[in-house]
Coordinates of N, CA, C and O in Angstrom, one line a residue:
M272 N 25.6 9.0 -4.2 CA 25.1 9.5 -5.5 C 25.5 10.9 -5.6 O 25.2 11.7 -4.7
R273 N 26.0 11.3 -6.7 CA 26.4 12.7 -7.0 C 25.2 13.6 -7.0 O 24.1 13.1 -7.3
A274 N 25.4 14.9 -6.8 CA 24.3 15.8 -6.8 C 23.5 15.8 -8.1 O 22.3 15.8 -8.1
D275 N 24.2 15.8 -9.2 CA 23.5 15.8 -10.5 C 22.8 14.5 -10.8 O 21.7 14.5 -11.3
A276 N 23.4 13.4 -10.3 CA 22.7 12.1 -10.5 C 21.5 12.0 -9.6 O 20.4 11.5 -10.0
R277 N 21.6 12.6 -8.4 CA 20.4 12.6 -7.5 C 19.3 13.5 -8.0 O 18.1 13.1 -7.9
K278 N 19.7 14.6 -8.7 CA 18.7 15.4 -9.3 C 18.0 14.7 -10.4 O 16.7 14.8 -10.6
N279 N 18.7 14.0 -11.3 CA 18.1 13.3 -12.4 C 17.2 12.2 -11.9 O 16.1 12.0 -12.4
Y280 N 17.7 11.5 -10.8 CA 16.9 10.4 -10.2 C 15.5 11.0 -9.7 O 14.5 10.4 -10.0
S281 N 15.6 12.1 -9.0 CA 14.4 12.7 -8.5 C 13.4 13.2 -9.6 O 12.2 13.0 -9.5
H282 N 14.0 13.7 -10.7 CA 13.2 14.1 -11.8 C 12.5 12.9 -12.4 O 11.3 13.0 -12.8
L283 N 13.2 11.9 -12.6 CA 12.6 10.7 -13.2 C 11.5 10.1 -12.4 O 10.4 9.7 -12.9
L284 N 11.7 10.1 -11.1 CA 10.6 9.7 -10.2 C 9.4 10.6 -10.2 O 8.3 10.1 -10.2
A285 N 9.6 11.9 -10.3 CA 8.5 12.8 -10.3 C 7.7 12.6 -11.6 O 6.5 12.6 -11.6
V286 N 8.4 12.4 -12.7 CA 7.7 12.2 -14.0 C 7.0 10.9 -13.9 O 5.8 10.7 -14.4
A287 N 7.6 9.8 -13.4 CA 7.0 8.5 -13.4 C 5.8 8.5 -12.5 O 4.8 7.9 -12.8
R288 N 5.8 9.3 -11.4 CA 4.7 9.4 -10.5 C 3.5 10.0 -11.3 O 2.4 9.5 -11.1
D289 N 3.7 11.0 -12.1 CA 2.6 11.6 -12.8 C 2.1 10.7 -13.9 O 0.9 10.5 -14.0
V290 N 3.0 10.0 -14.6 CA 2.5 9.1 -15.7 C 1.7 7.9 -15.1 O 0.7 7.5 -15.6
V291 N 2.2 7.4 -14.0 CA 1.6 6.2 -13.4 C 0.2 6.6 -12.8 O -0.7 5.8 -12.8
A292 N 0.2 7.8 -12.2 CA -1.1 8.3 -11.7 C -2.2 8.4 -12.8 O -3.4 8.1 -12.6
E293 N -1.7 8.6 -14.0 CA -2.7 8.7 -15.2 C -3.0 7.3 -15.7 O -4.1 7.0 -16.0
D294 N -1.9 6.4 -15.9 CA -2.1 5.2 -16.6 C -2.0 3.9 -15.7 O -2.2 2.8 -16.2
G295 N -1.8 4.1 -14.4 CA -1.7 2.9 -13.6 C -0.4 2.2 -13.8 O 0.6 2.7 -14.4
V296 N -0.3 1.0 -13.2 CA 1.0 0.2 -13.3 C 1.3 -0.3 -14.6 O 2.5 -0.8 -14.8
D297 N 0.4 -0.1 -15.6 CA 0.8 -0.5 -17.0 C 1.4 0.6 -17.8 O 1.6 0.5 -19.0
A298 N 1.7 1.7 -17.1 CA 2.3 2.8 -17.7 C 3.6 2.4 -18.5 O 4.4 1.5 -18.0
S299 N 3.8 2.9 -19.7 CA 4.9 2.5 -20.5 C 6.2 3.2 -20.0 O 6.3 4.4 -19.8
M300 N 7.2 2.3 -19.8 CA 8.6 2.9 -19.5 C 9.1 3.8 -20.6 O 9.7 4.8 -20.3
R301 N 8.8 3.5 -21.8 CA 9.2 4.4 -22.9 C 8.5 5.7 -22.8 O 9.1 6.8 -23.1
D302 N 7.2 5.7 -22.4 CA 6.5 7.0 -22.3 C 7.0 7.8 -21.1 O 7.1 9.0 -21.2
I303 N 7.4 7.1 -20.0 CA 8.0 7.8 -18.9 C 9.3 8.5 -19.3 O 9.6 9.7 -19.0
A304 N 10.1 7.8 -20.1 CA 11.4 8.3 -20.5 C 11.2 9.5 -21.5 O 11.8 10.6 -21.4
R305 N 10.2 9.4 -22.4 CA 9.9 10.5 -23.3 C 9.5 11.7 -22.6 O 9.9 12.8 -22.9
R306 N 8.6 11.6 -21.6 CA 8.1 12.7 -20.9 C 9.1 13.3 -19.9 O 9.1 14.5 -19.6
A307 N 10.1 12.5 -19.5 CA 11.2 13.0 -18.7 C 12.3 13.6 -19.6 O 13.3 14.2 -19.1
D308 N 12.1 13.5 -20.9 CA 13.1 14.0 -21.9 C 14.5 13.4 -21.7 O 15.5 14.1 -21.8
V309 N 14.4 12.0 -21.6 CA 15.7 11.3 -21.5 C 15.5 10.0 -22.4 O 14.3 9.7 -22.8
G310 N 16.6 9.4 -22.7 CA 16.5 8.2 -23.5 C 16.0 7.0 -22.6 O 16.2 7.1 -21.4
L311 N 15.4 6.0 -23.2 CA 15.0 4.8 -22.4 C 16.2 4.2 -21.7 O 16.0 3.7 -20.6
A312 N 17.3 4.2 -22.3 CA 18.5 3.6 -21.7 C 18.8 4.3 -20.3 O 19.2 3.7 -19.4
T313 N 18.6 5.6 -20.3 CA 18.9 6.4 -19.1 C 17.9 6.0 -18.0 O 18.3 5.8 -16.8
L314 N 16.7 5.9 -18.4 CA 15.7 5.4 -17.4 C 16.0 4.1 -16.8 O 15.9 3.8 -15.6
L315 N 16.4 3.2 -17.7 CA 16.6 1.8 -17.3 C 17.9 1.6 -16.5 O 18.1 0.7 -15.7
R316 N 18.8 2.6 -16.6 CA 20.0 2.6 -15.8 C 19.6 2.8 -14.3 O 20.2 2.2 -13.4
H317 N 18.7 3.7 -14.1 CA 18.2 4.0 -12.8 C 17.2 2.9 -12.3 O 17.2 2.5 -11.1
F318 N 16.3 2.4 -13.2 CA 15.3 1.5 -12.8 C 15.3 0.3 -13.9 O 14.6 0.5 -14.9
P319 N 16.0 -0.7 -13.7 CA 16.2 -1.8 -14.7 C 14.9 -2.5 -15.1 O 14.8 -3.0 -16.2
T320 N 13.9 -2.5 -14.1 CA 12.6 -3.2 -14.4 C 11.5 -2.3 -13.9 O 11.7 -1.3 -13.1
R321 N 10.3 -2.6 -14.4 CA 9.1 -1.9 -13.9 C 9.0 -2.0 -12.4 O 8.6 -1.1 -11.7
E322 N 9.2 -3.2 -11.8 CA 9.1 -3.4 -10.4 C 10.1 -2.6 -9.6 O 9.8 -2.1 -8.5
A323 N 11.3 -2.4 -10.2 CA 12.3 -1.5 -9.5 C 11.8 -0.1 -9.5 O 12.0 0.6 -8.5
L324 N 11.1 0.3 -10.5 CA 10.6 1.7 -10.5 C 9.5 1.8 -9.5 O 9.4 2.8 -8.7
F325 N 8.6 0.8 -9.4 CA 7.5 0.9 -8.4 C 8.0 0.7 -7.0 O 7.4 1.3 -6.1
E326 N 9.1 0.0 -6.8 CA 9.7 -0.1 -5.5 C 10.2 1.3 -5.0 O 9.9 1.7 -3.9
A327 N 10.8 2.0 -6.0 CA 11.2 3.4 -5.6 C 10.0 4.3 -5.4 O 10.1 5.1 -4.5
L328 N 9.0 4.2 -6.1 CA 7.8 5.0 -6.0 C 7.1 4.7 -4.6 O 6.5 5.6 -4.0
M329 N 7.0 3.4 -4.3 CA 6.2 3.0 -3.2 C 6.9 2.9 -1.8 O 6.3 2.8 -0.8
C330 N 8.2 2.8 -1.9 CA 8.9 2.5 -0.6 C 8.6 3.4 0.5 O 8.5 3.0 1.7
R331 N 8.5 4.7 0.2 CA 8.2 5.7 1.3 C 6.9 5.4 1.9 O 6.8 5.5 3.2
N332 N 5.9 5.0 1.1 CA 4.6 4.7 1.7 C 4.5 3.4 2.4 O 3.8 3.3 3.4
L333 N 5.2 2.4 1.8 CA 5.3 1.1 2.5 C 6.0 1.3 3.8 O 5.6 0.7 4.8
D334 N 7.1 2.0 3.8 CA 7.8 2.3 5.1 C 6.9 3.0 6.1 O 7.0 2.7 7.3
A335 N 6.1 3.9 5.6 CA 5.2 4.6 6.5 C 4.2 3.7 7.1 O 3.8 3.8 8.3
L336 N 3.7 2.7 6.4 CA 2.8 1.7 6.9 C 3.4 0.9 8.0 O 2.8 0.6 9.0
T337 N 4.7 0.6 7.8 CA 5.4 -0.2 8.8 C 5.6 0.6 10.0 O 5.4 0.1 11.2
R338 N 6.0 1.9 9.9 CA 6.2 2.7 11.1 C 4.9 3.0 11.8 O 4.8 3.0 13.1
M339 N 3.8 3.1 11.1 CA 2.5 3.4 11.7 C 2.1 2.2 12.6 O 1.5 2.4 13.7
A340 N 2.4 1.0 12.1 CA 2.1 -0.2 13.0 C 2.8 -0.1 14.3 O 2.2 -0.4 15.4
G341 N 4.1 0.3 14.3 CA 4.8 0.4 15.6 C 4.2 1.5 16.5 O 4.1 1.3 17.7
E342 N 3.8 2.6 15.9 CA 3.2 3.7 16.7 C 1.9 3.3 17.3 O 1.6 3.6 18.4
L343 N 1.1 2.6 16.5 CA -0.2 2.1 17.0 C -0.1 1.1 18.1 O -0.9 1.1 19.0
E344 N 0.9 0.3 18.0 CA 1.1 -0.7 19.1 C 1.3 -0.1 20.4 O 1.0 -0.7 21.4
T345 N 1.9 1.1 20.5 CA 2.2 1.7 21.7 C 1.2 2.8 22.1 O 1.2 3.3 23.2
S346 N 0.2 3.1 21.2 CA -0.7 4.2 21.5 C -2.2 3.8 21.5 O -3.0 4.6 21.9
S347 N -2.5 2.6 21.0 CA -3.9 2.3 20.8 C -4.2 0.8 21.3 O -3.3 0.0 21.3
P348 N -5.4 0.6 21.8 CA -5.8 -0.8 22.1 C -5.6 -1.7 20.9 O -5.7 -1.2 19.8
P349 N -5.4 -3.0 21.1 CA -5.1 -3.9 20.0 C -6.2 -3.9 18.9 O -5.8 -3.9 17.7
D350 N -7.5 -3.8 19.2 CA -8.5 -3.9 18.2 C -8.5 -2.6 17.4 O -8.6 -2.6 16.2
E351 N -8.4 -1.4 18.1 CA -8.4 -0.2 17.4 C -7.1 0.0 16.5 O -7.2 0.5 15.4
A352 N -6.0 -0.5 17.0 CA -4.8 -0.4 16.3 C -4.9 -1.2 15.0 O -4.5 -0.8 13.9
L353 N -5.4 -2.4 15.1 CA -5.6 -3.3 13.9 C -6.5 -2.7 12.9 O -6.1 -2.6 11.7
V354 N -7.7 -2.2 13.3 CA -8.6 -1.6 12.3 C -8.1 -0.3 11.7 O -8.2 -0.1 10.5
S355 N -7.4 0.5 12.5 CA -6.9 1.8 12.0 C -5.8 1.5 10.9 O -5.7 2.1 9.8
W356 N -4.9 0.6 11.2 CA -3.8 0.2 10.3 C -4.4 -0.5 9.1 O -3.9 -0.2 7.9
F357 N -5.4 -1.3 9.2 CA -6.0 -2.0 8.1 C -6.6 -1.0 7.1 O -6.5 -1.1 5.9
R358 N -7.3 0.0 7.7 CA -7.9 1.1 6.8 C -6.8 1.8 6.0 O -6.9 2.1 4.8
E359 N -5.7 2.1 6.7 CA -4.6 2.8 5.9 C -4.0 1.9 4.9 O -3.6 2.4 3.8
G360 N -3.9 0.6 5.1 CA -3.4 -0.3 4.1 C -4.3 -0.4 2.9 O -3.9 -0.4 1.8
V361 N -5.6 -0.4 3.2 CA -6.6 -0.4 2.1 C -6.5 0.8 1.3 O -6.5 0.8 0.0
A362 N -6.3 2.0 1.9 CA -6.2 3.3 1.2 C -4.9 3.2 0.4 O -4.9 3.7 -0.8
F363 N -3.8 2.6 0.9 CA -2.6 2.6 0.1 C -2.7 1.8 -1.2 O -2.3 2.2 -2.2
V364 N -3.4 0.6 -1.1 CA -3.4 -0.2 -2.3 C -4.4 0.4 -3.3 O -4.4 -0.1 -4.5
Q365 N -5.1 1.4 -3.0 CA -5.9 2.1 -4.0 C -5.1 3.2 -4.7 O -5.7 3.8 -5.6
S366 N -3.9 3.5 -4.3 CA -3.2 4.6 -4.8 C -3.0 4.7 -6.3 O -3.2 5.8 -6.9
Y367 N -2.6 3.6 -6.9 CA -2.5 3.5 -8.3 C -3.3 2.4 -8.9 O -3.3 1.3 -8.2
R368 N -3.9 2.5 -10.0 CA -4.6 1.4 -10.6 C -3.6 0.3 -11.0 O -2.6 0.5 -11.6
G369 N -3.9 -0.9 -10.4 CA -3.1 -2.1 -10.7 C -2.1 -2.4 -9.6 O -1.4 -3.4 -9.7
V370 N -2.0 -1.5 -8.6 CA -1.0 -1.8 -7.5 C -1.4 -3.1 -6.8 O -0.5 -3.8 -6.3
V371 N -2.7 -3.4 -6.7 CA -3.1 -4.7 -6.0 C -2.4 -5.9 -6.7 O -1.8 -6.7 -6.0
D372 N -2.5 -6.0 -8.0 CA -1.9 -7.1 -8.7 C -0.4 -7.1 -8.5 O 0.2 -8.2 -8.3
L373 N 0.2 -6.0 -8.6 CA 1.6 -5.9 -8.4 C 2.1 -6.4 -7.1 O 3.0 -7.2 -7.0
M374 N 1.4 -5.9 -6.0 CA 1.8 -6.3 -4.7 C 1.5 -7.8 -4.4 O 2.3 -8.5 -3.8
A375 N 0.4 -8.3 -5.0 CA 0.0 -9.7 -4.7 C 1.1 -10.6 -5.4 O 1.5 -11.6 -4.8
S376 N 1.5 -10.3 -6.6 CA 2.5 -11.1 -7.2 C 3.9 -11.0 -6.5 O 4.6 -12.0 -6.3
A377 N 4.2 -9.7 -6.1 CA 5.5 -9.5 -5.4 C 5.6 -10.2 -4.1 O 6.7 -10.7 -3.7
H378 N 4.5 -10.3 -3.4 CA 4.4 -10.9 -2.1 C 4.9 -12.4 -2.1 O 5.4 -12.9 -1.2
A379 N 4.6 -13.0 -3.3 CA 4.9 -14.5 -3.4 C 6.2 -14.7 -4.2 O 6.5 -15.9 -4.5
D380 N 6.9 -13.7 -4.5 CA 8.1 -13.8 -5.3 C 9.4 -13.2 -4.7 O 9.6 -12.0 -4.8
P381 N 10.2 -14.0 -4.0 CA 11.4 -13.4 -3.3 C 12.3 -12.7 -4.2 O 13.2 -11.9 -3.8
D382 N 12.2 -12.9 -5.6 CA 13.1 -12.2 -6.5 C 12.6 -10.9 -6.9 O 13.3 -10.1 -7.6
S383 N 11.4 -10.6 -6.5 CA 10.8 -9.3 -6.9 C 11.5 -8.1 -6.2 O 11.8 -8.2 -5.0
A384 N 11.6 -7.0 -6.9 CA 12.1 -5.8 -6.2 C 11.3 -5.3 -5.1 O 11.7 -4.6 -4.2
L385 N 10.0 -5.7 -5.2 CA 9.0 -5.2 -4.2 C 8.9 -6.2 -3.0 O 8.2 -5.9 -2.1
Y386 N 9.5 -7.3 -3.1 CA 9.3 -8.4 -2.1 C 9.6 -7.9 -0.7 O 8.8 -8.2 0.2
V387 N 10.7 -7.3 -0.5 CA 11.2 -6.9 0.9 C 10.1 -6.0 1.5 O 9.7 -6.1 2.7
S388 N 9.7 -4.9 0.7 CA 8.8 -4.0 1.3 C 7.4 -4.6 1.5 O 6.8 -4.3 2.6
C389 N 7.0 -5.4 0.6 CA 5.7 -6.1 0.8 C 5.7 -7.0 2.0 O 4.8 -7.1 2.8
A390 N 6.9 -7.7 2.1 CA 7.0 -8.7 3.2 C 7.0 -7.9 4.6 O 6.4 -8.4 5.6
A391 N 7.6 -6.7 4.6 CA 7.6 -6.0 5.8 C 6.2 -5.5 6.2 O 5.8 -5.6 7.4
V392 N 5.4 -5.1 5.2 CA 4.0 -4.7 5.5 C 3.2 -5.9 6.0 O 2.4 -5.8 6.9
H393 N 3.4 -7.0 5.3 CA 2.7 -8.2 5.7 C 3.1 -8.6 7.1 O 2.2 -9.0 7.9
A394 N 4.3 -8.5 7.5 CA 4.8 -8.9 8.8 C 4.2 -8.0 9.9 O 3.7 -8.5 11.0
V395 N 4.1 -6.7 9.7 CA 3.6 -5.8 10.8 C 2.1 -6.0 10.9 O 1.5 -5.9 12.0
G396 N 1.4 -6.2 9.7 CA 0.0 -6.5 9.8 C -0.3 -7.7 10.6 O -1.2 -7.8 11.4
A397 N 0.5 -8.8 10.3 CA 0.3 -10.0 11.1 C 0.6 -9.8 12.6 O -0.1 -10.4 13.4
R398 N 1.6 -9.0 12.9 CA 1.9 -8.7 14.3 C 0.7 -8.0 15.0 O 0.4 -8.3 16.1
L399 N 0.1 -7.0 14.3 CA -1.1 -6.3 14.9 C -2.2 -7.3 15.1 O -2.9 -7.2 16.1
L400 N -2.4 -8.2 14.1 CA -3.5 -9.2 14.2 C -3.2 -10.1 15.4 O -4.1 -10.4 16.2
L401 N -2.0 -10.6 15.5 CA -1.7 -11.5 16.7 C -1.9 -10.8 18.0 O -2.4 -11.4 19.0
R402 N -1.6 -9.5 18.1 CA -1.7 -8.8 19.3 C -3.2 -8.7 19.7 O -3.6 -8.9 20.8
A403 N -4.1 -8.4 18.7 CA -5.5 -8.4 18.9 C -6.1 -9.8 19.3 O -6.9 -9.9 20.1
Q404 N -5.5 -10.8 18.6 CA -6.0 -12.2 18.9 C -5.6 -12.5 20.3 O -6.4 -13.2 21.0
A405 N -4.4 -12.1 20.8 CA -4.0 -12.4 22.1 C -4.9 -11.8 23.2 O -5.0 -12.3 24.3
E406 N -5.5 -10.7 22.8 CA -6.4 -10.0 23.7 C -7.8 -10.5 23.6 O -8.7 -10.0 24.3
G407 N -8.0 -11.4 22.6 CA -9.4 -11.9 22.4 C -10.3 -11.0 21.6 O -11.5 -11.2 21.6
T408 N -9.7 -10.0 20.9 CA -10.6 -9.0 20.2 C -10.6 -9.2 18.7 O -11.3 -8.5 18.0
A409 N -9.8 -10.2 18.2 CA -9.8 -10.5 16.8 C -10.0 -12.0 16.6 O -9.5 -12.8 17.5
R410 N -10.7 -12.4 15.6 CA -11.0 -13.8 15.4 C -9.7 -14.6 15.3 O -8.7 -14.1 14.7
A411 N -9.8 -15.8 15.8 CA -8.6 -16.6 15.9 C -8.3 -17.5 14.7 O -7.2 -18.0 14.5
D412 N -9.3 -17.5 13.8 CA -9.2 -18.4 12.6 C -8.6 -17.7 11.4 O -8.9 -18.2 10.2
M413 N -7.9 -16.7 11.5 CA -7.2 -16.0 10.4 C -5.8 -15.7 10.7 O -5.4 -15.6 11.9
D414 N -5.0 -15.4 9.7 CA -3.6 -15.1 9.9 C -3.2 -13.9 9.1 O -4.1 -13.3 8.4
G415 N -1.9 -13.6 9.0 CA -1.4 -12.5 8.3 C -1.7 -12.6 6.8 O -2.0 -11.5 6.1
D416 N -1.7 -13.8 6.2 CA -2.0 -14.0 4.8 C -3.4 -13.6 4.5 O -3.7 -12.9 3.5
D417 N -4.3 -13.9 5.4 CA -5.7 -13.6 5.2 C -5.9 -12.1 5.3 O -6.6 -11.5 4.5
L418 N -5.2 -11.4 6.3 CA -5.3 -10.0 6.4 C -4.8 -9.3 5.2 O -5.5 -8.3 4.7
F419 N -3.7 -9.7 4.7 CA -3.1 -9.1 3.5 C -4.1 -9.3 2.3 O -4.2 -8.4 1.5
A420 N -4.7 -10.5 2.2 CA -5.6 -10.7 1.1 C -6.8 -9.9 1.2 O -7.3 -9.3 0.2
L421 N -7.4 -9.7 2.4 CA -8.5 -8.9 2.6 C -8.2 -7.4 2.3 O -9.0 -6.7 1.6
M422 N -7.1 -7.0 2.7 CA -6.6 -5.6 2.4 C -6.6 -5.3 0.9 O -7.1 -4.3 0.4
S423 N -6.0 -6.3 0.2 CA -5.8 -6.2 -1.3 C -7.2 -6.2 -2.0 O -7.4 -5.4 -2.9
S424 N -8.0 -7.1 -1.5 CA -9.4 -7.2 -2.1 C -10.2 -6.0 -1.9 O -10.8 -5.5 -2.9
L425 N -10.2 -5.4 -0.7 CA -10.9 -4.2 -0.5 C -10.4 -3.0 -1.3 O -11.1 -2.2 -1.8
G426 N -9.1 -3.0 -1.4 CA -8.5 -1.9 -2.2 C -8.9 -2.0 -3.7 O -9.1 -1.0 -4.3
W427 N -8.9 -3.3 -4.2 CA -9.3 -3.5 -5.6 C -10.8 -3.1 -5.8 O -11.1 -2.4 -6.7
L428 N -11.7 -3.5 -4.9 CA -13.1 -3.2 -5.0 C -13.3 -1.7 -5.0 O -14.1 -1.2 -5.7
A429 N -12.6 -1.0 -4.1 CA -12.8 0.4 -3.9 C -12.4 1.2 -5.2 O -12.9 2.3 -5.4
G430 N -11.6 0.5 -6.0 CA -11.1 1.2 -7.2 C -12.0 0.9 -8.4 O -11.8 1.5 -9.5
Q431 N -13.1 0.1 -8.2 CA -14.0 -0.2 -9.2 C -15.2 0.8 -9.2 O -15.8 1.0 -8.1
P432 N -15.5 1.5 -10.3 CA -16.6 2.5 -10.2 C -17.9 2.0 -9.6 O -18.6 2.7 -8.9
A433 N -18.2 0.7 -9.9 CA -19.5 0.2 -9.4 C -19.5 0.1 -7.8 O -20.6 0.1 -7.2
F434 N -18.3 -0.1 -7.2 CA -18.3 -0.4 -5.8 C -17.7 0.8 -5.0 O -17.9 0.9 -3.8
A435 N -17.1 1.8 -5.7 CA -16.5 2.9 -5.0 C -17.4 3.6 -4.0 O -17.0 4.0 -2.9
P436 N -18.7 3.9 -4.4 CA -19.6 4.6 -3.5 C -19.9 3.8 -2.2 O -20.3 4.4 -1.2
R437 N -19.6 2.5 -2.2 CA -19.9 1.6 -1.0 C -18.6 1.2 -0.3 O -18.6 0.3 0.5
A438 N -17.5 1.9 -0.6 CA -16.2 1.5 -0.1 C -16.2 1.5 1.4 O -15.7 0.6 2.1
D439 N -16.7 2.6 2.0 CA -16.7 2.6 3.5 C -17.6 1.6 4.1 O -17.3 1.0 5.2
H440 N -18.7 1.3 3.5 CA -19.7 0.3 4.0 C -19.0 -1.1 3.9 O -19.1 -1.9 4.9
L441 N -18.3 -1.4 2.8 CA -17.7 -2.6 2.6 C -16.5 -2.8 3.6 O -16.3 -3.9 4.2
F442 N -15.8 -1.7 3.9 CA -14.8 -1.7 4.9 C -15.3 -2.1 6.3 O -14.8 -2.9 7.0
H443 N -16.4 -1.5 6.6 CA -17.0 -1.7 7.9 C -17.5 -3.2 8.1 O -17.3 -3.8 9.1
I444 N -18.0 -3.7 7.0 CA -18.4 -5.2 7.0 C -17.2 -6.1 7.3 O -17.3 -6.9 8.2
I445 N -16.1 -5.8 6.6 CA -14.9 -6.7 6.7 C -14.3 -6.5 8.1 O -13.9 -7.4 8.8
A446 N -14.2 -5.2 8.5 CA -13.6 -4.9 9.8 C -14.4 -5.6 10.9 O -13.8 -6.1 11.9
S447 N -15.7 -5.5 10.8 CA -16.5 -6.1 11.8 C -16.4 -7.6 11.8 O -16.5 -8.3 12.9
A448 N -16.1 -8.2 10.7 CA -15.9 -9.7 10.6 C -14.5 -10.1 11.2 O -14.4 -11.2 11.7
I449 N -13.6 -9.2 11.1 CA -12.2 -9.5 11.7 C -12.3 -9.4 13.2 O -11.7 -10.3 13.9
L450 N -13.0 -8.5 13.8 CA -13.0 -8.3 15.2 C -14.1 -9.3 15.8 O -15.1 -9.6 15.2
T451 N -13.8 -9.7 17.0 CA -14.7 -10.6 17.7 C -15.9 -9.9 18.3 O -17.0 -10.4 18.5
N452 N -15.7 -8.6 18.7 CA -16.7 -7.9 19.3 C -16.6 -6.4 18.9 O -16.2 -5.5 19.7
P453 N -16.8 -6.1 17.6 CA -16.6 -4.8 17.1 C -17.5 -3.8 17.8 O -18.7 -4.1 18.1
S454 N -17.0 -2.6 18.0 CA -17.8 -1.5 18.6 C -17.9 -0.4 17.7 O -17.1 -0.2 16.8
S455 N -18.9 0.5 17.8 CA -19.0 1.6 17.0 C -17.9 2.6 17.2 O -17.5 3.3 16.3
K456 N -17.2 2.5 18.4 CA -16.1 3.4 18.7 C -14.9 3.0 17.8 O -14.3 3.8 17.2
D457 N -14.7 1.7 17.6 CA -13.6 1.2 16.7 C -13.9 1.7 15.3 O -13.0 2.2 14.7
D458 N -15.1 1.5 14.8 CA -15.4 1.9 13.5 C -15.2 3.4 13.2 O -14.7 3.8 12.2
K459 N -15.7 4.2 14.2 CA -15.6 5.6 14.0 C -14.2 6.1 14.0 O -13.8 6.9 13.3
K460 N -13.3 5.5 14.9 CA -11.9 5.8 14.9 C -11.3 5.5 13.6 O -10.5 6.2 13.1
A461 N -11.6 4.3 13.1 CA -11.0 3.8 11.9 C -11.5 4.7 10.7 O -10.7 5.1 9.8
T462 N -12.8 5.0 10.7 CA -13.3 5.8 9.6 C -12.8 7.2 9.6 O -12.6 7.8 8.5
G463 N -12.5 7.7 10.8 CA -11.9 9.0 10.9 C -10.5 9.2 10.5 O -10.0 10.3 10.5
Q464 N -9.8 8.1 10.3 CA -8.4 8.2 10.0 C -8.2 8.8 8.6 O -8.9 8.5 7.7
N465 N -7.3 9.7 8.5 CA -6.9 10.3 7.2 C -6.0 9.3 6.5 O -5.3 8.6 7.1
A466 N -6.0 9.4 5.1 CA -5.2 8.5 4.4 C -3.7 9.0 4.4 O -3.3 9.6 3.4
K467 N -3.0 8.8 5.5 CA -1.7 9.4 5.7 C -0.7 8.8 4.8 O 0.3 9.4 4.5
V468 N -0.8 7.6 4.3 CA 0.2 6.9 3.6 C -0.2 6.6 2.1 O 0.5 5.9 1.4
S469 N -1.3 7.1 1.7 CA -1.9 6.7 0.4 C -1.5 7.6 -0.7 O -1.9 7.4 -1.8
T470 N -0.8 8.7 -0.5 CA -0.4 9.6 -1.5 C 1.1 9.5 -1.7 O 1.8 9.7 -0.8
F471 N 1.5 9.3 -3.0 CA 2.9 9.1 -3.3 C 3.5 10.5 -3.5 O 2.9 11.4 -3.9

């Protein structure tokens, strides 16, 4: 990509990030183009679909979630690694209003621009879960699909004004249900995690 094209691409992403932060995933492509002071055709040349735009916005954060799983596998006990990663995943899906719906549909659609990134996050979550199950510290009657669904559900609930004040409490309930013998140490470590991947 030429330097001027790369500059235009970065500008469009920066404007899109601001608009989506305000309006969620239903942000108008036309409004993004207007605020970026370009024609809609120019925006669509870079991002032919809304999902392509969101793939560009979210790939850095989805990649960070994937890398974090690998780091936790080598630095933390299986139960702590699972809960810590799960909390970061929940924080990520709260990033923009409507991200939960977008990821849920992309996860089941191989033709989606977000499919590869969502599948990678799903796979590393499932791997952390299997690791904890092999150690006997996570319940055996759930799989990666269940973990992904719980992560999405908690992210959606935390974004609702009526539930937002209870977000940490709800997380603790679900995390305790995932682990076979949850300890206060696990919960404190997970609760103390900063949202490293939740800011675009």
